[in-house]
Amino acid sequence: MPRSLRSGGGCRLALIALACGPLLAGCGEGANMLDPHGVGARDIAGLFWVIFWMAAGVFVVVEGLLIFAIFRFRNRGEARLPTQVQGNRPLEITWTILPLVVLFGVLIATFNTMKAVASPVPNALQVEVIGHQWWWEFQYPDQKVVTAGELHLPLNQPVTLHIKSADVLHNFWVPELDRKVQALPGHDNIIPIMATQSGTYHGFCAEFCGLEHAMMRFEVVVQPGDQFTTWLQGQAQPPVQPTTAAQQAGAKAFAGSGCATCHQIGSAKPPGFPSNGNIIIGPNLSHVGSRGVLAGDIMANTPQDMAHWLQAPDTMKPGNLMTTFIHNGQLSQQQVQDLTAYLESLK
Ligand code: CUA
């Protein structure tokens, strides 16, 4: 094979290897599990590097010995066979014991990390996390707050997340903060979490759960304690009343167009904090205007995107439940404008 082609193949392999790096780490900015900003993620990344360097050491030793043997014991044109080591007891024992020791080290390190990331912290803030097809609901039961799509956490404070599902299997994962946790219907999975740096992080559903699995994302906003408390108190307030004509028309359209069948605003049906999350169909919209993202973090919460979402939900997120109720283009332009004005006012 011509040399230029051989080196081209090598380049391609190197490029593929480089491209696979981010896959291993969890793609995207703000979602790199090897860039931890939470106690659990830090422990997990630490374990990853321990195993990585152990594996790298094994690789170097084994490949080094292999290359050494290839050159040292190559056929030099002699007629006789080299010295045979088959059945050499000390060698057999050595290469049986050594991997055992290495793997036992990995096992101990893994057990330690599993214990560390699963240990509950007393007096932690309690948050219920409920997976729905295809969005995430977040409830703060002690503060009577319910929201969706955007999980707020206080900086450097312990939080216990109770992960569950309202329908099928989901999987809650914020790569930079902690481990993956399965969301099961009718069962609480607990995850103690503590973020150690303010900022916005990306969360994902990490288990295939239907058509829009890939669009079942969320944002995590980590704030210093005082800012978090202000946010929480704001979310616990009743929704603001519509003031402008457009907002009032939007409130009317909300009640008259079927929106209220699935979505709650205020205490018409109070955020009920059902233990299994079953009675909630769509996200609670009491403070939807305060959120940074919409529809499972597939778009920013801007009036333009909100209007587009109301106008043609199925083009933005095919298969979403809202489409079974509000078909593309069913709401008039005026209704969409009024609804957008009303919903965006709900800060
Ligand atoms: Cu929910 Cu994938």
Short mmCIF file of C-alpha atoms and ligand atoms in Angstrom, two decimals:
data_model
loop_
_atom_site.label_atom_id
_atom_site.label_comp_id
_atom_site.label_asym_id
_atom_site.label_seq_id
_atom_site.Cartn_x
_atom_site.Cartn_y
_atom_site.Cartn_z
CA MET A 1 0.00 0.00 0.00
CA PRO A 2 1.39 3.48 -0.85
CA ARG A 3 2.75 5.26 2.17
CA SER A 4 0.52 8.30 1.71
CA LEU A 5 -2.58 6.10 2.02
CA ARG A 6 -1.24 4.35 5.11
CA SER A 7 -0.61 7.63 6.89
CA GLY A 8 -4.06 8.87 5.78
CA GLY A 9 -5.61 5.87 7.51
CA GLY A 10 -3.62 6.66 10.64
CA CYS A 11 -4.88 10.24 10.59
CA ARG A 12 -8.46 9.06 10.23
CA LEU A 13 -8.05 6.72 13.18
CA ALA A 14 -6.55 9.50 15.26
CA LEU A 15 -9.44 11.81 14.31
CA ILE A 16 -12.01 9.15 15.23
CA ALA A 17 -10.26 8.62 18.57
CA LEU A 18 -10.28 12.38 19.19
CA ALA A 19 -13.95 12.62 18.22
CA CYS A 20 -14.84 9.84 20.65
CA GLY A 21 -13.29 11.70 23.58
CA PRO A 22 -16.24 14.04 24.17
CA LEU A 23 -18.65 11.09 23.83
CA LEU A 24 -16.96 9.42 26.76
CA ALA A 25 -17.07 12.58 28.80
CA GLY A 26 -20.75 13.47 28.08
CA CYS A 27 -21.14 15.92 25.22
CA GLY A 28 -21.51 19.63 25.20
CA GLU A 29 -20.53 22.66 27.17
CA GLY A 30 -21.68 22.47 30.77
CA ALA A 31 -22.10 18.70 30.56
CA ASN A 32 -18.61 17.30 30.89
CA MET A 33 -18.49 14.62 33.59
CA LEU A 34 -14.71 15.07 33.78
CA ASP A 35 -15.17 18.73 34.72
CA PRO A 36 -17.00 18.19 38.02
CA HIS A 37 -18.73 20.99 39.92
CA GLY A 38 -20.48 18.81 42.46
CA VAL A 39 -19.31 16.56 45.28
CA GLY A 40 -20.68 13.38 43.66
CA ALA A 41 -19.29 14.21 40.22
CA ARG A 42 -15.91 14.97 41.79
CA ASP A 43 -15.83 11.53 43.45
CA ILE A 44 -16.87 9.84 40.21
CA ALA A 45 -14.33 11.74 38.12
CA GLY A 46 -11.68 10.84 40.72
CA LEU A 47 -12.57 7.16 40.36
CA PHE A 48 -12.46 7.49 36.58
CA TRP A 49 -8.90 8.85 36.70
CA VAL A 50 -7.76 6.17 39.17
CA ILE A 51 -9.05 3.44 36.84
CA PHE A 52 -7.76 5.27 33.76
CA TRP A 53 -4.20 5.53 35.10
CA MET A 54 -4.26 1.92 36.36
CA ALA A 55 -5.41 0.78 32.91
CA ALA A 56 -2.80 3.01 31.28
CA GLY A 57 -0.10 1.44 33.48
CA VAL A 58 -1.26 -2.06 32.57
CA PHE A 59 -1.33 -1.10 28.90
CA VAL A 60 2.20 0.29 28.97
CA VAL A 61 3.61 -2.74 30.84
CA VAL A 62 1.84 -5.35 28.69
CA GLU A 63 2.56 -3.61 25.38
CA GLY A 64 6.13 -2.91 26.50
CA LEU A 65 6.72 -6.57 27.31
CA LEU A 66 5.10 -7.58 24.03
CA ILE A 67 7.29 -5.27 21.97
CA PHE A 68 10.34 -6.31 23.96
CA ALA A 69 9.53 -10.00 23.29
CA ILE A 70 8.94 -9.37 19.59
CA PHE A 71 12.41 -7.87 19.16
CA ARG A 72 14.36 -9.80 21.78
CA PHE A 73 13.10 -13.23 20.79
CA ARG A 74 12.56 -12.76 17.07
CA ASN A 75 13.64 -15.51 14.72
CA ARG A 76 17.27 -14.88 13.91
CA GLY A 77 17.44 -17.64 11.36
CA GLU A 78 18.45 -20.27 13.92
CA ALA A 79 17.13 -23.73 13.31
CA ARG A 80 16.34 -24.58 16.94
CA LEU A 81 13.22 -23.64 18.88
CA PRO A 82 13.57 -20.93 21.57
CA THR A 83 13.36 -21.95 25.22
CA GLN A 84 9.76 -23.01 25.97
CA VAL A 85 8.10 -21.60 29.14
CA GLN A 86 4.81 -23.46 28.89
CA GLY A 87 3.82 -24.78 32.33
CA ASN A 88 6.22 -22.43 34.14
CA ARG A 89 4.56 -22.31 37.56
CA PRO A 90 6.05 -19.02 38.90
CA LEU A 91 5.04 -17.24 35.66
CA GLU A 92 1.52 -18.73 35.69
CA ILE A 93 1.02 -17.69 39.32
CA THR A 94 2.38 -14.19 38.66
CA TRP A 95 0.10 -13.41 35.74
CA THR A 96 -2.90 -14.82 37.58
CA ILE A 97 -2.26 -12.94 40.82
CA LEU A 98 -1.27 -9.58 39.30
CA PRO A 99 -4.57 -8.93 37.43
CA LEU A 100 -6.45 -10.09 40.54
CA VAL A 101 -4.63 -7.52 42.65
CA VAL A 102 -5.27 -4.77 40.09
CA LEU A 103 -8.96 -5.63 39.72
CA PHE A 104 -9.36 -5.92 43.49
CA GLY A 105 -7.92 -2.40 43.78
CA VAL A 106 -10.49 -1.17 41.23
CA LEU A 107 -13.25 -2.97 43.15
CA ILE A 108 -12.30 -1.33 46.46
CA ALA A 109 -12.04 2.12 44.86
CA THR A 110 -15.43 1.59 43.19
CA PHE A 111 -17.10 0.47 46.43
CA ASN A 112 -15.68 3.51 48.22
CA THR A 113 -17.01 5.86 45.55
CA MET A 114 -20.42 4.15 45.47
CA LYS A 115 -20.70 4.55 49.24
CA ALA A 116 -19.57 8.18 49.10
CA VAL A 117 -22.06 9.23 46.41
CA ALA A 118 -24.98 7.40 48.01
CA SER A 119 -24.58 8.59 51.60
CA PRO A 120 -27.52 10.80 52.59
CA VAL A 121 -26.77 14.07 54.39
CA PRO A 122 -28.96 15.05 57.37
CA ASN A 123 -30.98 18.29 57.19
CA ALA A 124 -30.72 18.41 53.42
CA LEU A 125 -33.20 20.35 51.30
CA GLN A 126 -35.72 17.88 49.88
CA VAL A 127 -36.61 18.05 46.18
CA GLU A 128 -38.89 15.73 44.27
CA VAL A 129 -37.82 15.11 40.68
CA ILE A 130 -40.46 13.55 38.46
CA GLY A 131 -39.79 12.41 34.92
CA HIS A 132 -42.64 12.75 32.43
CA GLN A 133 -42.73 12.05 28.70
CA TRP A 134 -40.84 14.33 27.87
CA TRP A 135 -40.07 16.89 30.51
CA TRP A 136 -38.89 17.07 34.11
CA GLU A 137 -40.92 18.35 37.02
CA PHE A 138 -39.30 19.68 40.20
CA GLN A 139 -41.17 20.02 43.47
CA TYR A 140 -39.97 21.58 46.71
CA PRO A 141 -42.64 20.13 49.00
CA ASP A 142 -41.61 21.91 52.21
CA GLN A 143 -41.77 25.27 50.43
CA LYS A 144 -44.88 24.41 48.38
CA VAL A 145 -43.11 25.15 45.13
CA VAL A 146 -43.52 23.29 41.88
CA THR A 147 -41.72 24.05 38.66
CA ALA A 148 -40.46 22.36 35.51
CA GLY A 149 -37.56 22.29 33.13
CA GLU A 150 -35.27 24.23 35.43
CA LEU A 151 -33.95 22.85 38.69
CA HIS A 152 -32.55 25.40 41.12
CA LEU A 153 -30.03 24.32 43.73
CA PRO A 154 -28.33 26.26 46.53
CA LEU A 155 -24.55 26.48 46.30
CA ASN A 156 -22.55 24.31 48.72
CA GLN A 157 -25.68 23.08 50.50
CA PRO A 158 -26.75 19.46 50.71
CA VAL A 159 -29.86 18.54 48.76
CA THR A 160 -31.64 15.21 48.59
CA LEU A 161 -33.28 14.53 45.26
CA HIS A 162 -36.12 11.99 45.19
CA ILE A 163 -36.15 10.72 41.63
CA LYS A 164 -39.29 9.09 40.27
CA SER A 165 -41.33 8.79 37.10
CA ALA A 166 -44.95 9.50 36.23
CA ASP A 167 -45.02 7.11 33.30
CA VAL A 168 -42.15 5.09 31.80
CA LEU A 169 -38.52 4.57 32.75
CA HIS A 170 -36.40 7.71 32.61
CA ASN A 171 -32.93 8.44 33.89
CA PHE A 172 -31.89 11.66 35.61
CA TRP A 173 -28.36 12.85 34.87
CA VAL A 174 -26.46 16.09 35.38
CA PRO A 175 -22.95 15.01 34.33
CA GLU A 176 -21.11 17.87 36.03
CA LEU A 177 -22.91 17.50 39.36
CA ASP A 178 -23.53 13.85 40.12
CA ARG A 179 -24.23 10.32 38.94
CA LYS A 180 -27.07 8.97 36.84
CA VAL A 181 -30.19 7.82 38.65
CA GLN A 182 -33.05 5.81 37.24
CA ALA A 183 -36.52 7.29 37.44
CA LEU A 184 -39.02 4.50 38.07
CA PRO A 185 -42.80 4.74 38.34
CA GLY A 186 -43.97 4.24 41.91
CA HIS A 187 -40.51 4.14 43.43
CA ASP A 188 -38.23 6.77 44.98
CA ASN A 189 -34.57 6.69 44.07
CA ILE A 190 -32.59 8.95 46.36
CA ILE A 191 -29.59 10.95 45.28
CA PRO A 192 -27.72 13.25 47.66
CA ILE A 193 -26.32 16.13 45.65
CA MET A 194 -24.21 19.17 46.46
CA ALA A 195 -23.07 21.69 43.85
CA THR A 196 -19.78 23.42 44.54
CA GLN A 197 -19.79 26.14 41.89
CA SER A 198 -22.45 28.62 40.85
CA GLY A 199 -23.60 28.47 37.26
CA THR A 200 -25.93 26.78 34.84
CA TYR A 201 -25.54 23.09 34.05
CA HIS A 202 -27.20 20.82 31.56
CA GLY A 203 -29.22 17.80 32.60
CA PHE A 204 -30.49 14.96 30.48
CA CYS A 205 -32.74 11.96 30.42
CA ALA A 206 -30.22 9.16 30.00
CA GLU A 207 -32.56 6.29 29.24
CA PHE A 208 -34.53 5.84 26.05
CA CYS A 209 -38.13 6.68 26.93
CA GLY A 210 -39.89 7.22 23.62
CA LEU A 211 -39.98 9.50 20.61
CA GLU A 212 -38.67 12.66 22.26
CA HIS A 213 -36.18 11.07 24.65
CA ALA A 214 -33.41 13.23 23.18
CA MET A 215 -35.48 16.35 23.89
CA MET A 216 -36.09 15.52 27.53
CA ARG A 217 -33.49 17.84 28.93
CA PHE A 218 -33.40 20.40 31.72
CA GLU A 219 -31.22 23.11 33.15
CA VAL A 220 -29.78 23.24 36.62
CA VAL A 221 -29.21 26.69 38.06
CA VAL A 222 -26.84 26.70 41.04
CA GLN A 223 -27.08 29.90 43.07
CA PRO A 224 -25.55 31.23 46.29
CA GLY A 225 -27.85 30.65 49.27
CA ASP A 226 -29.42 34.13 49.42
CA GLN A 227 -30.20 34.20 45.69
CA PHE A 228 -31.62 30.69 45.91
CA THR A 229 -33.84 31.68 48.84
CA THR A 230 -35.09 34.72 46.92
CA TRP A 231 -35.90 32.51 43.93
CA LEU A 232 -37.67 29.95 46.12
CA GLN A 233 -39.74 32.61 47.87
CA GLY A 234 -40.70 34.10 44.51
CA GLN A 235 -41.81 30.71 43.22
CA ALA A 236 -43.93 30.15 46.34
CA GLN A 237 -45.92 33.33 45.65
CA PRO A 238 -49.26 33.12 43.87
CA PRO A 239 -49.01 33.96 40.17
CA VAL A 240 -49.30 37.62 39.26
CA GLN A 241 -52.63 38.80 37.93
CA PRO A 242 -52.81 39.84 34.27
CA THR A 243 -52.77 43.63 33.94
CA THR A 244 -52.58 44.61 30.26
CA ALA A 245 -55.41 43.93 27.82
CA ALA A 246 -53.27 41.34 26.00
CA GLN A 247 -52.44 39.53 29.23
CA GLN A 248 -56.09 39.48 30.25
CA ALA A 249 -57.09 38.14 26.86
CA GLY A 250 -54.32 35.55 27.23
CA ALA A 251 -55.65 34.45 30.62
CA LYS A 252 -59.06 34.05 29.02
CA ALA A 253 -57.61 32.07 26.13
CA PHE A 254 -55.73 29.88 28.61
CA ALA A 255 -58.98 28.95 30.35
CA GLY A 256 -61.00 28.63 27.15
CA SER A 257 -58.62 26.80 24.82
CA GLY A 258 -58.02 23.68 26.82
CA CYS A 259 -54.63 24.70 28.24
CA ALA A 260 -55.95 24.39 31.79
CA THR A 261 -56.79 20.74 31.24
CA CYS A 262 -53.15 19.81 31.63
CA HIS A 263 -51.43 22.91 33.02
CA GLN A 264 -51.95 24.62 36.35
CA ILE A 265 -51.52 28.30 37.04
CA GLY A 266 -51.94 29.20 40.68
CA SER A 267 -54.06 27.29 43.09
CA ALA A 268 -57.12 26.37 41.02
CA LYS A 269 -55.83 22.88 41.62
CA PRO A 270 -53.13 23.56 44.20
CA PRO A 271 -49.72 22.11 43.53
CA GLY A 272 -50.71 18.87 45.15
CA PHE A 273 -47.35 17.24 45.61
CA PRO A 274 -48.73 13.80 44.83
CA SER A 275 -46.25 11.25 46.03
CA ASN A 276 -46.21 9.49 42.68
CA GLY A 277 -46.69 12.53 40.48
CA ASN A 278 -49.42 10.80 38.52
CA ILE A 279 -52.09 13.48 38.35
CA ILE A 280 -49.90 16.10 36.73
CA ILE A 281 -49.98 16.03 32.94
CA GLY A 282 -48.21 19.20 31.81
CA PRO A 283 -45.77 21.53 33.54
CA ASN A 284 -47.11 23.92 36.18
CA LEU A 285 -47.03 27.38 34.61
CA SER A 286 -47.50 29.60 37.69
CA HIS A 287 -44.10 31.21 37.12
CA VAL A 288 -43.29 30.06 33.61
CA GLY A 289 -42.12 33.55 32.64
CA SER A 290 -39.25 33.29 35.13
CA ARG A 291 -37.75 30.22 33.48
CA GLY A 292 -34.85 30.36 31.09
CA VAL A 293 -35.94 27.43 28.93
CA LEU A 294 -39.11 25.84 27.57
CA ALA A 295 -40.42 22.44 26.50
CA GLY A 296 -37.75 20.26 28.05
CA ASP A 297 -34.89 22.71 27.43
CA ILE A 298 -35.25 22.53 23.67
CA MET A 299 -35.63 26.31 23.32
CA ALA A 300 -34.94 29.50 25.19
CA ASN A 301 -37.89 31.11 26.91
CA THR A 302 -38.30 34.08 24.58
CA PRO A 303 -41.64 35.51 23.39
CA GLN A 304 -40.73 34.42 19.84
CA ASP A 305 -40.06 30.82 20.84
CA MET A 306 -43.08 30.72 23.13
CA ALA A 307 -45.30 31.93 20.27
CA HIS A 308 -43.78 29.39 17.89
CA TRP A 309 -44.28 26.64 20.45
CA LEU A 310 -47.97 27.54 20.87
CA GLN A 311 -48.43 27.89 17.14
CA ALA A 312 -46.84 24.66 16.00
CA PRO A 313 -45.79 22.43 18.91
CA ASP A 314 -45.52 19.34 16.76
CA THR A 315 -42.94 20.89 14.45
CA MET A 316 -40.72 21.69 17.42
CA LYS A 317 -41.18 18.50 19.42
CA PRO A 318 -42.99 15.83 17.42
CA GLY A 319 -45.15 13.54 19.49
CA ASN A 320 -45.45 15.83 22.51
CA LEU A 321 -48.68 15.48 24.45
CA MET A 322 -49.75 19.07 23.84
CA THR A 323 -50.12 18.27 20.16
CA THR A 324 -52.89 15.81 20.94
CA PHE A 325 -54.85 18.76 22.33
CA ILE A 326 -53.60 21.81 20.44
CA HIS A 327 -52.92 20.91 16.82
CA ASN A 328 -50.44 22.89 14.79
CA GLY A 329 -52.07 26.18 13.81
CA GLN A 330 -55.24 25.57 15.82
CA LEU A 331 -54.82 28.72 17.91
CA SER A 332 -55.36 31.96 16.02
CA GLN A 333 -52.51 34.43 15.66
CA GLN A 334 -54.32 36.70 18.12
CA GLN A 335 -54.72 33.92 20.67
CA VAL A 336 -51.06 33.01 20.34
CA GLN A 337 -50.03 36.64 20.88
CA ASP A 338 -52.31 37.04 23.90
CA LEU A 339 -51.25 33.72 25.42
CA THR A 340 -47.60 34.62 24.93
CA ALA A 341 -48.12 38.00 26.61
CA TYR A 342 -49.89 36.32 29.53
CA LEU A 343 -47.48 33.42 30.01
CA GLU A 344 -44.37 35.57 29.73
CA SER A 345 -45.82 37.92 32.38
CA LEU A 346 -45.93 35.06 34.90
CA LYS A 347 -42.54 35.80 36.40
CU1 CUA B 1 -37.01 10.27 29.52
CU2 CUA B 1 -35.41 9.40 28.01
#
